[in-house]
């Protein structure tokens, strides 16, 4: 989604979406009527091990000791990979309902795509993708379909967002992901700050806690590559690393995959992906 014109900051709910009622409640028949707050129970999603192993102390290298160049490069790369704050990152680039030249349009998620990155091995591990049925504006505008490529039929047959969150929860459990070892990466603040919050509100569910911390890759790129003179936007980030767009721009899954390629290049270059406390 295009994030060049972010909206005003919106506060978050603090309750985690868990089982979101029981198995078949969220069907395509109708959106939920009340806010559902499910007791938190799965430790693999909420928190990591209570006891952490202390890092082993390394013997100091004497200043006069010779250091082979190849070993120095290898050690530098190893340190770059190991110093990422989290082992895993979920790259997310949402597509939402929209209307041309209408800044007051209530944006709801219609495509929720994720690419999971392992920051230790610098590889793409898995993907999650789901179309989403909007509640407030169930009929897509012609502009929205033209921009995103998403059809009315695709959203008509898609689950509502609470069911998508439940499916995504199973994805998190499958790969043992939680707030203790994973953060989201987005191109700008709008995906989580605006689209997730608005869609949760429209569906009367609380915003899951794992959305409360994320990394803004565009802001990181602006901080680290401003000296290049390249305008840091979606196309500019690809240009930084001589990457060619793969797929269709504004297709959620294609944009997510392309952002993941940029993220891996930045990690290889030693950029730290710390979560942002502000938007």
Short mmCIF file of C-alpha atoms in Angstrom, two decimals:
data_model
loop_
_atom_site.label_atom_id
_atom_site.label_comp_id
_atom_site.label_asym_id
_atom_site.label_seq_id
_atom_site.Cartn_x
_atom_site.Cartn_y
_atom_site.Cartn_z
CA UNK A 1 0.00 0.00 0.00
CA UNK A 2 1.19 3.54 -0.65
CA UNK A 3 2.28 5.10 2.64
CA UNK A 4 3.40 8.53 1.49
CA UNK A 5 0.42 10.24 3.19
CA UNK A 6 0.04 8.66 6.65
CA UNK A 7 -2.96 9.62 8.74
CA UNK A 8 -3.00 10.84 12.31
CA UNK A 9 -1.67 8.63 15.07
CA UNK A 10 -4.20 6.28 16.59
CA UNK A 11 -3.78 4.60 20.01
CA UNK A 12 -3.72 0.85 20.46
CA UNK A 13 -5.76 -1.56 22.49
CA UNK A 14 -3.69 -3.67 24.81
CA UNK A 15 -5.51 -7.01 24.77
CA UNK A 16 -4.25 -9.91 22.68
CA UNK A 17 -6.61 -11.54 20.22
CA UNK A 18 -6.49 -15.22 21.04
CA UNK A 19 -8.93 -17.92 20.04
CA UNK A 20 -11.40 -15.23 18.94
CA UNK A 21 -14.31 -17.19 20.32
CA UNK A 22 -14.52 -20.84 19.36
CA UNK A 23 -13.92 -22.61 16.12
CA UNK A 24 -16.77 -21.73 13.75
CA UNK A 25 -18.05 -18.44 15.17
CA UNK A 26 -16.45 -16.18 12.58
CA UNK A 27 -17.94 -17.43 9.34
CA UNK A 28 -18.64 -15.36 6.27
CA UNK A 29 -22.27 -14.93 7.29
CA UNK A 30 -21.93 -11.73 9.28
CA UNK A 31 -19.34 -9.69 11.19
CA UNK A 32 -19.07 -10.11 14.98
CA UNK A 33 -21.33 -7.93 17.11
CA UNK A 34 -19.26 -7.34 20.23
CA UNK A 35 -15.64 -6.98 21.25
CA UNK A 36 -14.17 -10.35 22.15
CA UNK A 37 -11.42 -10.58 24.75
CA UNK A 38 -9.97 -14.04 25.11
CA UNK A 39 -7.76 -15.01 28.09
CA UNK A 40 -4.10 -15.24 27.15
CA UNK A 41 -2.78 -18.76 27.46
CA UNK A 42 -0.19 -19.69 24.85
CA UNK A 43 3.27 -18.96 26.22
CA UNK A 44 4.90 -19.45 22.82
CA UNK A 45 3.05 -16.40 21.51
CA UNK A 46 3.07 -14.21 24.59
CA UNK A 47 6.51 -14.64 26.05
CA UNK A 48 9.72 -16.60 25.73
CA UNK A 49 11.72 -18.62 28.23
CA UNK A 50 11.99 -16.99 31.64
CA UNK A 51 15.65 -17.89 32.06
CA UNK A 52 18.10 -16.80 29.43
CA UNK A 53 21.55 -18.27 29.03
CA UNK A 54 24.29 -15.74 29.67
CA UNK A 55 26.62 -15.20 26.72
CA UNK A 56 30.01 -16.80 27.08
CA UNK A 57 32.87 -14.42 27.80
CA UNK A 58 35.44 -14.20 25.06
CA UNK A 59 39.12 -13.90 25.80
CA UNK A 60 40.42 -10.45 24.81
CA UNK A 61 42.66 -10.28 21.75
CA UNK A 62 46.07 -8.77 22.46
CA UNK A 63 46.62 -5.59 20.39
CA UNK A 64 49.81 -6.99 18.91
CA UNK A 65 48.31 -10.32 17.91
CA UNK A 66 48.12 -10.79 14.11
CA UNK A 67 44.64 -10.98 12.56
CA UNK A 68 44.18 -12.66 9.21
CA UNK A 69 42.10 -10.52 6.81
CA UNK A 70 39.76 -13.34 5.77
CA UNK A 71 39.04 -14.20 9.39
CA UNK A 72 38.36 -10.56 10.14
CA UNK A 73 35.78 -10.35 7.34
CA UNK A 74 34.18 -13.60 8.39
CA UNK A 75 34.00 -12.51 12.00
CA UNK A 76 32.55 -9.15 11.03
CA UNK A 77 29.75 -10.78 9.02
CA UNK A 78 29.02 -13.19 11.85
CA UNK A 79 28.71 -10.35 14.33
CA UNK A 80 26.46 -8.42 11.93
CA UNK A 81 24.02 -11.33 11.67
CA UNK A 82 24.05 -12.15 15.37
CA UNK A 83 23.43 -8.61 16.55
CA UNK A 84 19.88 -8.32 15.18
CA UNK A 85 17.58 -7.71 18.16
CA UNK A 86 15.20 -10.52 17.12
CA UNK A 87 15.73 -13.87 15.46
CA UNK A 88 12.64 -13.57 13.25
CA UNK A 89 10.88 -10.78 11.40
CA UNK A 90 7.47 -10.83 9.70
CA UNK A 91 7.52 -8.50 6.69
CA UNK A 92 4.01 -7.15 6.12
CA UNK A 93 2.58 -4.97 3.35
CA UNK A 94 -1.20 -4.67 3.58
CA UNK A 95 -3.67 -3.76 0.86
CA UNK A 96 -6.80 -1.96 2.03
CA UNK A 97 -10.04 -0.55 0.67
CA UNK A 98 -9.64 2.90 -0.84
CA UNK A 99 -11.22 5.46 -3.11
CA UNK A 100 -9.54 7.88 -5.49
CA UNK A 101 -9.03 11.40 -4.12
CA UNK A 102 -10.94 10.57 -0.93
CA UNK A 103 -8.66 10.97 2.12
CA UNK A 104 -11.59 10.38 4.49
CA UNK A 105 -12.24 6.85 3.22
CA UNK A 106 -12.33 4.25 6.01
CA UNK A 107 -9.55 1.84 5.03
CA UNK A 108 -10.11 -1.84 5.83
CA UNK A 109 -7.69 -4.66 5.11
CA UNK A 110 -8.50 -6.74 2.03
CA UNK A 111 -5.15 -8.54 1.70
CA UNK A 112 -2.96 -9.65 4.61
CA UNK A 113 0.40 -11.01 3.34
CA UNK A 114 3.44 -11.92 5.46
CA UNK A 115 6.95 -13.11 4.57
CA UNK A 116 8.83 -14.63 7.50
CA UNK A 117 12.57 -13.87 7.65
CA UNK A 118 15.21 -15.64 9.74
CA UNK A 119 17.67 -12.91 10.73
CA UNK A 120 20.29 -15.44 11.79
CA UNK A 121 20.50 -17.28 8.47
CA UNK A 122 19.33 -14.31 6.35
CA UNK A 123 16.75 -16.43 4.57
CA UNK A 124 13.06 -16.30 3.81
CA UNK A 125 11.45 -19.10 5.80
CA UNK A 126 7.73 -19.07 5.02
CA UNK A 127 4.77 -17.03 3.80
CA UNK A 128 1.24 -16.36 4.96
CA UNK A 129 -1.42 -14.77 2.78
CA UNK A 130 -5.14 -14.23 3.06
CA UNK A 131 -7.70 -12.02 1.39
CA UNK A 132 -10.07 -10.33 3.84
CA UNK A 133 -13.77 -9.49 3.61
CA UNK A 134 -14.34 -5.83 4.56
CA UNK A 135 -17.21 -4.82 6.85
CA UNK A 136 -17.86 -1.09 6.45
CA UNK A 137 -17.35 -0.89 2.69
CA UNK A 138 -17.91 -4.45 1.41
CA UNK A 139 -18.13 -3.33 -2.23
CA UNK A 140 -14.72 -2.40 -3.66
CA UNK A 141 -14.39 0.78 -5.66
CA UNK A 142 -13.26 0.56 -9.26
CA UNK A 143 -10.15 2.50 -8.26
CA UNK A 144 -9.31 -0.01 -5.52
CA UNK A 145 -9.55 -2.97 -7.88
CA UNK A 146 -7.50 -1.19 -10.51
CA UNK A 147 -4.81 -0.27 -7.96
CA UNK A 148 -4.51 -3.56 -6.08
CA UNK A 149 -5.70 -6.09 -8.63
CA UNK A 150 -8.03 -7.55 -6.00
CA UNK A 151 -11.48 -8.45 -7.32
CA UNK A 152 -14.90 -8.30 -5.70
CA UNK A 153 -15.17 -12.08 -5.96
CA UNK A 154 -11.94 -12.55 -4.01
CA UNK A 155 -13.15 -10.49 -1.05
CA UNK A 156 -16.69 -11.90 -1.19
CA UNK A 157 -15.36 -15.40 -0.60
CA UNK A 158 -12.70 -14.34 1.93
CA UNK A 159 -13.04 -14.65 5.72
CA UNK A 160 -13.60 -11.67 7.98
CA UNK A 161 -10.52 -10.29 9.72
CA UNK A 162 -11.06 -12.09 13.07
CA UNK A 163 -10.86 -15.44 11.28
CA UNK A 164 -7.76 -14.27 9.41
CA UNK A 165 -6.16 -13.38 12.77
CA UNK A 166 -7.02 -16.83 14.07
CA UNK A 167 -5.44 -18.44 10.99
CA UNK A 168 -2.38 -16.25 11.41
CA UNK A 169 -2.17 -17.30 15.04
CA UNK A 170 -1.80 -20.89 13.87
CA UNK A 171 1.00 -19.71 11.56
CA UNK A 172 2.77 -18.09 14.54
CA UNK A 173 2.44 -21.26 16.59
CA UNK A 174 3.71 -23.45 13.74
CA UNK A 175 6.96 -21.49 13.59
CA UNK A 176 7.17 -20.87 17.36
CA UNK A 177 6.92 -17.11 16.99
CA UNK A 178 5.98 -14.62 19.69
CA UNK A 179 6.73 -11.20 21.07
CA UNK A 180 9.91 -12.55 22.61
CA UNK A 181 11.58 -13.51 19.28
CA UNK A 182 9.71 -11.72 16.45
CA UNK A 183 8.81 -8.25 15.24
CA UNK A 184 6.94 -6.99 12.18
CA UNK A 185 8.65 -4.98 9.45
CA UNK A 186 6.57 -2.56 7.37
CA UNK A 187 7.23 0.05 4.69
CA UNK A 188 6.03 3.04 6.69
CA UNK A 189 3.70 3.22 9.70
CA UNK A 190 0.30 2.98 8.02
CA UNK A 191 -0.01 -0.81 7.73
CA UNK A 192 -0.18 -1.36 11.48
CA UNK A 193 -0.91 2.07 12.90
CA UNK A 194 -3.88 2.69 10.61
CA UNK A 195 -5.05 -0.35 8.63
CA UNK A 196 -4.77 -2.99 11.37
CA UNK A 197 -6.29 -0.70 13.98
CA UNK A 198 -9.19 0.39 11.76
CA UNK A 199 -9.96 -3.16 10.65
CA UNK A 200 -9.95 -4.46 14.22
CA UNK A 201 -12.30 -1.62 15.20
CA UNK A 202 -14.63 -2.34 12.30
CA UNK A 203 -14.77 -6.01 13.33
CA UNK A 204 -15.09 -5.20 17.05
CA UNK A 205 -11.99 -7.11 18.14
CA UNK A 206 -8.95 -5.94 20.07
CA UNK A 207 -5.59 -5.34 18.40
CA UNK A 208 -3.24 -8.28 19.14
CA UNK A 209 -0.21 -7.35 21.23
CA UNK A 210 2.26 -8.60 18.62
CA UNK A 211 1.28 -5.62 16.44
CA UNK A 212 2.32 -3.07 19.06
CA UNK A 213 6.00 -3.13 18.14
CA UNK A 214 7.27 -2.99 14.57
CA UNK A 215 10.20 -1.81 12.46
CA UNK A 216 9.72 0.90 9.85
CA UNK A 217 12.11 -0.17 7.08
CA UNK A 218 11.66 3.07 5.15
CA UNK A 219 12.74 5.12 8.15
CA UNK A 220 15.77 2.86 8.61
CA UNK A 221 16.69 3.26 4.96
CA UNK A 222 16.38 7.04 5.22
CA UNK A 223 18.71 7.06 8.21
CA UNK A 224 21.32 4.80 6.66
CA UNK A 225 21.27 5.66 2.95
CA UNK A 226 20.41 9.36 2.77
CA UNK A 227 23.95 10.03 1.53
CA UNK A 228 23.20 8.19 -1.73
CA UNK A 229 20.90 10.96 -2.94
CA UNK A 230 18.23 8.39 -3.87
CA UNK A 231 14.69 9.23 -2.83
CA UNK A 232 13.77 6.63 -0.24
CA UNK A 233 10.39 5.25 -1.16
CA UNK A 234 9.32 1.79 -2.31
CA UNK A 235 11.02 2.10 -5.71
CA UNK A 236 14.00 3.91 -4.19
CA UNK A 237 14.72 1.12 -1.71
CA UNK A 238 14.88 -1.37 -4.58
CA UNK A 239 17.18 0.98 -6.49
CA UNK A 240 19.55 1.22 -3.53
CA UNK A 241 20.50 -2.43 -4.06
CA UNK A 242 20.03 -2.64 -7.84
CA UNK A 243 16.96 -4.82 -7.36
CA UNK A 244 14.30 -5.08 -10.05
CA UNK A 245 10.63 -5.17 -9.03
CA UNK A 246 9.36 -8.74 -9.03
CA UNK A 247 5.63 -9.12 -9.62
CA UNK A 248 3.02 -6.36 -9.55
CA UNK A 249 3.32 -3.19 -7.50
CA UNK A 250 0.39 -2.84 -5.05
CA UNK A 251 -0.16 -6.57 -5.01
CA UNK A 252 0.22 -7.18 -1.29
CA UNK A 253 2.13 -10.44 -1.54
CA UNK A 254 4.42 -9.14 -4.33
CA UNK A 255 5.21 -5.93 -2.44
CA UNK A 256 5.88 -7.93 0.72
CA UNK A 257 8.31 -10.21 -1.10
CA UNK A 258 10.13 -7.23 -2.61
CA UNK A 259 10.41 -5.49 0.76
CA UNK A 260 11.78 -8.73 2.21
CA UNK A 261 14.52 -8.67 -0.45
CA UNK A 262 15.44 -5.12 0.61
CA UNK A 263 15.43 -6.10 4.29
CA UNK A 264 17.85 -8.97 3.69
CA UNK A 265 20.21 -6.67 1.77
CA UNK A 266 20.13 -4.15 4.61
CA UNK A 267 20.78 -6.87 7.18
CA UNK A 268 23.72 -8.09 5.13
CA UNK A 269 25.06 -4.54 5.27
CA UNK A 270 24.86 -4.46 9.05
CA UNK A 271 21.72 -2.34 9.56
CA UNK A 272 20.07 -3.14 12.89
CA UNK A 273 16.31 -3.69 12.80
CA UNK A 274 15.26 -2.27 16.13
CA UNK A 275 11.57 -1.63 16.68
CA UNK A 276 10.36 1.95 16.66
CA UNK A 277 8.76 3.51 19.68
CA UNK A 278 7.10 6.22 17.59
CA UNK A 279 5.43 6.33 14.21
#
